[in-house]
Amino acid sequence: MPLQTRLLAVLQLQLRPRVSLLTQTTRLLTTIHSFHSSTPFLSPPKKTSPGPGKLAQTDPRIRQSYPDDESQLPRSTVASPPQTLPSFSLQGKVCVVTGGARGLGLVMGQGIVLSGADLAIVDLNQEEASHQVSQILDSFTKAHPNARKPRITAHYCDVSSSSSVKTCVAEILQSHDNKIDGLVTSAGFVENFPAVDYGIDRVQKLWGVNVDGTWLFATEVGRHLLQRKAKGSMVFIGSMSGSIVNVPQPQAPYNASKAAVRHLAASLSVEWAKDDIRVNCISPGYMLTALTKKILDDKPDLKQKWTSLIPQGRMGNSEDLMGPVTFLLSDASSYVTGADLRVDGGYTLT
């Protein structure tokens, strides 16, 4: 046998195992690809033509129940705190909620207490705030009969007044061992008037509560945190109206005020980031409170208009804000600052 022929035979013998392995691998990959391509649960869904109104998810069968009475706080359905990440707990923290005697502020305050924090309720109506202290304590005790009772206090404040805010914050610190860790600025109101009929005195009053009130409380609590060299978290309650224009009701000054609140949160978050003071914004959509219930009872067509534009097909409940506010106040959101968390059922996406 010629030398060249012998060398070729030896080379083929050495390469045969590798060629065989390559062939087997190729066959295996082909089989895997064939399996994935033919398995039903991995196949892309079939495209179907949407029915009338489905693109906006408007459905006349959807019904939304209203709260019977705003004084009836949501009840916890568990006898003891459920197991969850420790970072979501507000245990050992003192939180302040402005506008906390009613509406969204009241329910967020309850969520804060159920998450372990002590609470200072701030409101223009101190009598109502004091009443809600006992209501929240009662709700907490029924849910957690063996737990430490939180310290909850009520405080009067006109959030649009610098002197009133300073006095209020000093009173809170005196009542809570000279400590504030979290702030929720929920005090605010809305009015619906055509712009040409909306007097400047009313505009200034609205801005005084919605914008000045947020600024005054944020800077006063911020000053306290800086002096303590302590980390803290602030949650400004804005509105989806700070990003979009609501229809059909005219409310230009309110929309502008909430846009200011949203950008104020972003600006302060950057300024205080180095001091470990976080500032975020929650922008609720259309929420059911005693006030909106009254409005919609008088204007049923308005409710239909609002819900027809909400992809989830319903207005929000006050309890829908408990989780978001607890998250932003807690250490679970320690790397979140300057965010605008929209809780609107998808309204601003359509």
Short mmCIF file of C-alpha atoms in Angstrom, two decimals:
data_model
loop_
_atom_site.label_atom_id
_atom_site.label_comp_id
_atom_site.label_asym_id
_atom_site.label_seq_id
_atom_site.Cartn_x
_atom_site.Cartn_y
_atom_site.Cartn_z
CA MET A 1 0.00 0.00 0.00
CA PRO A 2 1.48 3.38 -0.94
CA LEU A 3 2.61 5.61 1.93
CA GLN A 4 0.09 8.36 0.99
CA THR A 5 -2.82 5.88 1.13
CA ARG A 6 -1.69 4.53 4.55
CA LEU A 7 -1.46 8.09 6.01
CA LEU A 8 -4.98 8.92 4.77
CA ALA A 9 -6.39 5.77 6.38
CA VAL A 10 -4.76 6.62 9.76
CA LEU A 11 -6.12 10.19 9.63
CA GLN A 12 -9.68 8.97 8.91
CA LEU A 13 -9.43 6.55 11.84
CA GLN A 14 -8.42 9.35 14.24
CA LEU A 15 -11.19 11.72 13.08
CA ARG A 16 -14.00 9.12 13.10
CA PRO A 17 -15.00 9.58 16.83
CA ARG A 18 -15.15 13.38 16.46
CA VAL A 19 -17.26 13.18 13.30
CA SER A 20 -19.57 10.72 15.03
CA LEU A 21 -19.96 13.07 18.07
CA LEU A 22 -20.67 16.02 15.79
CA THR A 23 -23.31 14.00 13.93
CA GLN A 24 -25.01 12.97 17.19
CA THR A 25 -25.01 16.58 18.51
CA THR A 26 -26.51 17.85 15.25
CA ARG A 27 -29.27 15.27 15.43
CA LEU A 28 -30.02 16.17 19.09
CA LEU A 29 -30.30 19.90 18.33
CA THR A 30 -32.55 19.13 15.36
CA THR A 31 -34.82 17.04 17.61
CA ILE A 32 -34.98 19.81 20.27
CA HIS A 33 -35.81 22.43 17.66
CA SER A 34 -38.49 20.17 16.18
CA PHE A 35 -40.02 19.61 19.68
CA HIS A 36 -40.20 23.32 20.49
CA SER A 37 -41.68 24.11 17.11
CA SER A 38 -44.43 21.54 17.46
CA THR A 39 -45.29 21.81 21.20
CA PRO A 40 -48.71 23.53 21.59
CA PHE A 41 -47.92 25.49 24.76
CA LEU A 42 -44.93 27.17 23.12
CA SER A 43 -46.76 28.13 19.96
CA PRO A 44 -47.65 31.81 19.49
CA PRO A 45 -51.31 32.62 20.22
CA LYS A 46 -53.64 32.82 17.26
CA LYS A 47 -54.61 36.34 16.34
CA THR A 48 -58.30 37.07 16.63
CA SER A 49 -60.21 40.13 15.61
CA PRO A 50 -61.24 42.21 18.67
CA GLY A 51 -64.94 42.75 19.18
CA PRO A 52 -66.61 46.16 19.42
CA GLY A 53 -65.10 48.26 22.19
CA LYS A 54 -62.51 45.66 23.17
CA LEU A 55 -59.53 47.79 22.22
CA ALA A 56 -60.46 50.23 24.98
CA GLN A 57 -61.70 47.37 27.19
CA THR A 58 -65.02 49.09 27.81
CA ASP A 59 -67.59 46.59 28.98
CA PRO A 60 -71.13 47.54 30.03
CA ARG A 61 -71.30 44.43 32.22
CA ILE A 62 -68.59 45.80 34.52
CA ARG A 63 -70.06 47.23 37.71
CA GLN A 64 -68.21 49.00 40.50
CA SER A 65 -69.50 48.98 44.08
CA TYR A 66 -69.28 52.17 46.08
CA PRO A 67 -68.19 52.45 49.71
CA ASP A 68 -71.13 52.63 52.12
CA ASP A 69 -69.49 55.18 54.37
CA GLU A 70 -66.05 56.73 54.35
CA SER A 71 -65.75 56.22 58.10
CA GLN A 72 -65.85 52.44 57.56
CA LEU A 73 -62.19 51.56 57.15
CA PRO A 74 -61.13 48.48 55.20
CA ARG A 75 -60.69 45.50 57.52
CA SER A 76 -57.72 43.16 57.43
CA THR A 77 -58.74 39.59 56.61
CA VAL A 78 -55.84 37.98 58.50
CA ALA A 79 -55.40 37.56 62.23
CA SER A 80 -51.64 37.98 62.11
CA PRO A 81 -49.21 39.66 59.68
CA PRO A 82 -48.61 37.45 56.63
CA GLN A 83 -45.10 36.30 55.84
CA THR A 84 -43.35 38.68 53.45
CA LEU A 85 -39.99 40.32 52.80
CA PRO A 86 -38.75 42.08 55.98
CA SER A 87 -37.80 45.13 53.90
CA PHE A 88 -41.51 45.88 53.31
CA SER A 89 -42.10 46.37 57.03
CA LEU A 90 -42.44 49.88 58.48
CA GLN A 91 -41.74 48.63 62.01
CA GLY A 92 -40.03 51.27 64.13
CA LYS A 93 -40.76 54.13 61.73
CA VAL A 94 -42.82 57.28 62.37
CA CYS A 95 -44.81 58.47 59.36
CA VAL A 96 -46.83 61.66 58.80
CA VAL A 97 -49.86 61.88 56.50
CA THR A 98 -51.28 65.29 55.63
CA GLY A 99 -54.96 65.37 54.76
CA GLY A 100 -55.14 62.13 56.70
CA ALA A 101 -58.59 62.47 58.30
CA ARG A 102 -60.56 61.50 55.21
CA GLY A 103 -60.41 60.14 51.68
CA LEU A 104 -57.25 58.63 50.28
CA GLY A 105 -55.06 59.97 53.08
CA LEU A 106 -57.13 58.18 55.71
CA VAL A 107 -56.88 54.77 54.03
CA MET A 108 -53.16 55.19 53.27
CA GLY A 109 -52.64 56.03 56.95
CA GLN A 110 -54.36 52.80 57.93
CA GLY A 111 -52.13 50.84 55.54
CA ILE A 112 -49.06 52.47 57.08
CA VAL A 113 -50.17 51.46 60.59
CA LEU A 114 -50.97 47.89 59.49
CA SER A 115 -47.43 47.73 58.09
CA GLY A 116 -45.95 48.46 61.53
CA ALA A 117 -45.39 52.23 61.74
CA ASP A 118 -46.51 54.85 64.21
CA LEU A 119 -48.61 57.56 62.59
CA ALA A 120 -49.28 61.29 62.83
CA ILE A 121 -52.54 62.34 61.14
CA VAL A 122 -52.49 65.95 59.99
CA ASP A 123 -55.67 67.71 58.91
CA LEU A 124 -57.48 71.03 58.90
CA ASN A 125 -60.27 69.27 60.82
CA GLN A 126 -58.60 68.14 64.03
CA GLU A 127 -61.85 66.79 65.50
CA GLU A 128 -62.26 64.42 62.57
CA ALA A 129 -58.56 63.49 62.76
CA SER A 130 -58.95 62.59 66.45
CA HIS A 131 -61.99 60.46 65.64
CA GLN A 132 -60.04 58.57 62.98
CA VAL A 133 -57.23 57.85 65.45
CA SER A 134 -59.64 55.70 67.48
CA GLN A 135 -61.05 54.12 64.31
CA ILE A 136 -57.62 53.07 63.03
CA LEU A 137 -56.59 51.78 66.46
CA ASP A 138 -59.77 49.74 66.65
CA SER A 139 -59.19 48.30 63.18
CA PHE A 140 -55.58 47.42 64.02
CA THR A 141 -56.48 45.78 67.34
CA LYS A 142 -59.11 43.57 65.70
CA ALA A 143 -56.65 42.48 63.02
CA HIS A 144 -53.67 42.00 65.38
CA PRO A 145 -54.95 41.47 68.94
CA ASN A 146 -51.57 40.35 70.31
CA ALA A 147 -49.39 42.95 68.59
CA ARG A 148 -47.94 46.12 70.08
CA LYS A 149 -50.41 48.97 69.71
CA PRO A 150 -49.11 51.72 67.45
CA ARG A 151 -48.82 55.30 68.59
CA ILE A 152 -51.26 57.37 66.51
CA THR A 153 -51.72 61.10 67.05
CA ALA A 154 -53.93 63.81 65.51
CA HIS A 155 -52.68 67.29 64.64
CA TYR A 156 -54.27 70.46 63.27
CA CYS A 157 -52.57 72.24 60.39
CA ASP A 158 -53.31 74.67 57.59
CA VAL A 159 -50.78 73.26 55.15
CA SER A 160 -50.77 76.47 53.09
CA SER A 161 -49.43 78.46 56.07
CA SER A 162 -45.71 78.38 56.82
CA SER A 163 -46.17 79.18 60.51
CA SER A 164 -48.90 76.55 60.89
CA VAL A 165 -46.70 73.90 59.28
CA LYS A 166 -43.74 74.73 61.53
CA THR A 167 -45.91 74.54 64.63
CA CYS A 168 -47.46 71.26 63.50
CA VAL A 169 -44.14 69.55 62.74
CA ALA A 170 -42.75 70.64 66.12
CA GLU A 171 -45.84 69.16 67.82
CA ILE A 172 -45.45 65.88 65.93
CA LEU A 173 -41.80 65.61 66.94
CA GLN A 174 -42.70 66.23 70.57
CA SER A 175 -45.35 63.48 70.41
CA HIS A 176 -43.10 60.94 68.65
CA ASP A 177 -39.76 61.10 70.49
CA ASN A 178 -38.30 63.76 68.18
CA LYS A 179 -38.44 61.48 65.16
CA ILE A 180 -40.06 61.50 61.72
CA ASP A 181 -39.01 58.94 59.12
CA GLY A 182 -41.67 59.20 56.43
CA LEU A 183 -44.02 61.80 54.97
CA VAL A 184 -47.08 61.46 52.74
CA THR A 185 -48.49 64.74 51.40
CA SER A 186 -52.11 63.85 50.71
CA ALA A 187 -53.71 67.22 51.51
CA GLY A 188 -55.27 68.68 48.36
CA PHE A 189 -58.51 69.41 46.53
CA VAL A 190 -59.92 69.87 43.04
CA GLU A 191 -62.52 72.23 41.56
CA ASN A 192 -64.08 72.08 38.11
CA PHE A 193 -64.65 75.49 36.51
CA PRO A 194 -64.11 76.90 33.02
CA ALA A 195 -60.84 78.82 33.08
CA VAL A 196 -62.46 82.18 32.28
CA ASP A 197 -64.82 81.76 35.25
CA TYR A 198 -62.17 80.66 37.74
CA GLY A 199 -61.18 83.65 39.88
CA ILE A 200 -57.54 84.17 40.79
CA ASP A 201 -58.42 84.00 44.50
CA ARG A 202 -59.68 80.45 44.03
CA VAL A 203 -56.64 79.51 41.96
CA GLN A 204 -54.31 80.83 44.66
CA LYS A 205 -56.20 78.92 47.35
CA LEU A 206 -55.99 75.68 45.36
CA TRP A 207 -52.29 76.14 44.68
CA GLY A 208 -51.74 77.11 48.30
CA VAL A 209 -52.95 73.71 49.47
CA ASN A 210 -51.81 71.47 46.62
CA VAL A 211 -48.40 72.98 45.85
CA ASP A 212 -47.37 75.25 48.74
CA GLY A 213 -48.60 72.68 51.25
CA THR A 214 -46.44 69.99 49.67
CA TRP A 215 -43.42 72.28 49.57
CA LEU A 216 -43.79 73.52 53.16
CA PHE A 217 -44.17 70.07 54.70
CA ALA A 218 -41.43 68.54 52.55
CA THR A 219 -38.88 71.21 53.43
CA GLU A 220 -39.78 71.22 57.13
CA VAL A 221 -39.49 67.42 57.42
CA GLY A 222 -36.41 67.52 55.18
CA ARG A 223 -34.78 70.02 57.54
CA HIS A 224 -35.47 67.68 60.46
CA LEU A 225 -33.96 64.68 58.64
CA LEU A 226 -30.85 66.64 57.64
CA GLN A 227 -30.34 67.80 61.22
CA ARG A 228 -30.70 64.21 62.47
CA LYS A 229 -28.45 62.96 59.67
CA ALA A 230 -31.12 60.31 59.19
CA LYS A 231 -32.41 58.67 56.07
CA GLY A 232 -36.07 59.20 55.18
CA SER A 233 -38.71 58.71 52.53
CA MET A 234 -41.30 61.17 51.24
CA VAL A 235 -44.27 60.33 49.04
CA PHE A 236 -46.04 63.22 47.33
CA ILE A 237 -49.60 62.47 46.24
CA GLY A 238 -49.88 63.86 42.76
CA SER A 239 -52.44 62.81 40.16
CA MET A 240 -52.58 61.42 36.66
CA SER A 241 -53.89 64.93 35.93
CA GLY A 242 -50.29 66.10 36.26
CA SER A 243 -49.46 64.14 33.10
CA ILE A 244 -52.67 64.25 31.03
CA VAL A 245 -55.69 66.51 30.57
CA ASN A 246 -58.89 65.06 32.00
CA VAL A 247 -62.07 65.06 29.96
CA PRO A 248 -64.77 66.24 29.95
CA GLN A 249 -64.46 68.32 33.15
CA PRO A 250 -62.48 71.61 33.00
CA GLN A 251 -59.82 71.79 35.74
CA ALA A 252 -56.76 73.54 34.31
CA PRO A 253 -55.42 74.99 37.62
CA TYR A 254 -55.68 71.61 39.37
CA ASN A 255 -53.92 69.81 36.52
CA ALA A 256 -51.11 72.35 36.58
CA SER A 257 -50.79 72.08 40.37
CA LYS A 258 -50.34 68.32 40.18
CA ALA A 259 -47.76 68.67 37.41
CA ALA A 260 -45.89 70.98 39.79
CA VAL A 261 -46.10 68.39 42.59
CA ARG A 262 -44.73 65.68 40.32
CA HIS A 263 -41.76 67.78 39.18
CA LEU A 264 -41.13 69.03 42.71
CA ALA A 265 -40.73 65.41 43.81
CA ALA A 266 -38.23 64.79 41.01
CA SER A 267 -36.24 67.93 41.79
CA LEU A 268 -36.02 67.35 45.55
CA SER A 269 -35.13 63.69 45.01
CA VAL A 270 -31.99 64.74 43.16
CA GLU A 271 -31.11 67.48 45.65
CA TRP A 272 -31.42 65.17 48.68
CA ALA A 273 -30.19 61.92 47.15
CA LYS A 274 -26.72 62.31 48.65
CA ASP A 275 -28.32 62.63 52.10
CA ASP A 276 -30.27 59.36 51.70
CA ILE A 277 -33.60 61.17 51.66
CA ARG A 278 -35.80 59.68 48.95
CA VAL A 279 -38.69 61.58 47.35
CA ASN A 280 -41.22 59.88 45.09
CA CYS A 281 -44.66 60.66 43.70
CA ILE A 282 -47.82 58.56 43.48
CA SER A 283 -50.22 59.68 40.77
CA PRO A 284 -53.66 58.13 41.33
CA GLY A 285 -56.24 57.92 38.59
CA TYR A 286 -59.98 58.10 39.17
CA MET A 287 -60.51 56.82 42.71
CA LEU A 288 -63.73 56.11 44.57
CA THR A 289 -64.00 58.19 47.73
CA ALA A 290 -67.01 59.66 49.51
CA LEU A 291 -66.46 62.86 47.52
CA THR A 292 -66.29 61.26 44.06
CA LYS A 293 -69.24 59.00 44.94
CA LYS A 294 -71.37 62.08 45.62
CA ILE A 295 -70.28 63.67 42.33
CA LEU A 296 -71.00 60.53 40.32
CA ASP A 297 -74.37 59.95 41.99
CA ASP A 298 -75.40 63.36 40.66
CA LYS A 299 -73.75 62.81 37.26
CA PRO A 300 -74.07 59.14 36.19
CA ASP A 301 -73.05 60.00 32.63
CA LEU A 302 -69.72 61.26 33.96
CA LYS A 303 -68.99 57.89 35.59
CA GLN A 304 -69.67 56.12 32.29
CA LYS A 305 -67.35 58.53 30.49
CA TRP A 306 -64.55 58.03 33.02
CA THR A 307 -64.72 54.25 33.19
CA SER A 308 -64.97 53.91 29.40
CA LEU A 309 -61.45 55.35 29.19
CA ILE A 310 -59.91 53.11 31.88
CA PRO A 311 -58.41 49.90 30.41
CA GLN A 312 -59.12 47.94 33.62
CA GLY A 313 -62.78 48.94 33.28
CA ARG A 314 -63.22 50.25 36.81
CA MET A 315 -62.37 53.15 39.07
CA GLY A 316 -59.78 52.60 41.78
CA ASN A 317 -60.61 51.84 45.39
CA SER A 318 -58.84 53.68 48.20
CA GLU A 319 -57.26 50.38 49.29
CA ASP A 320 -55.44 50.24 45.94
CA LEU A 321 -53.03 52.86 47.33
CA MET A 322 -52.12 50.96 50.51
CA GLY A 323 -49.50 48.79 48.82
CA PRO A 324 -47.83 51.49 46.69
CA VAL A 325 -47.45 53.95 49.58
CA THR A 326 -46.10 51.25 51.91
CA PHE A 327 -43.61 50.15 49.25
CA LEU A 328 -42.29 53.68 48.69
CA LEU A 329 -42.01 54.43 52.41
CA SER A 330 -40.26 51.13 53.18
CA ASP A 331 -36.70 49.95 52.64
CA ALA A 332 -38.00 47.69 49.85
CA SER A 333 -37.75 50.78 47.61
CA SER A 334 -34.36 51.94 48.88
CA TYR A 335 -33.04 52.40 45.32
CA VAL A 336 -36.18 54.15 44.07
CA THR A 337 -36.22 57.93 44.12
CA GLY A 338 -37.67 60.57 41.82
CA ALA A 339 -40.20 58.07 40.47
CA ASP A 340 -43.79 58.84 39.48
CA LEU A 341 -45.82 55.73 40.26
CA ARG A 342 -49.13 55.92 38.38
CA VAL A 343 -51.97 54.01 40.01
CA ASP A 344 -54.63 54.61 37.37
CA GLY A 345 -55.76 51.27 35.92
CA GLY A 346 -53.83 52.08 32.74
CA TYR A 347 -55.73 55.32 31.99
CA THR A 348 -52.64 57.33 30.98
CA LEU A 349 -51.53 54.63 28.53
CA THR A 350 -54.54 54.93 26.24
#
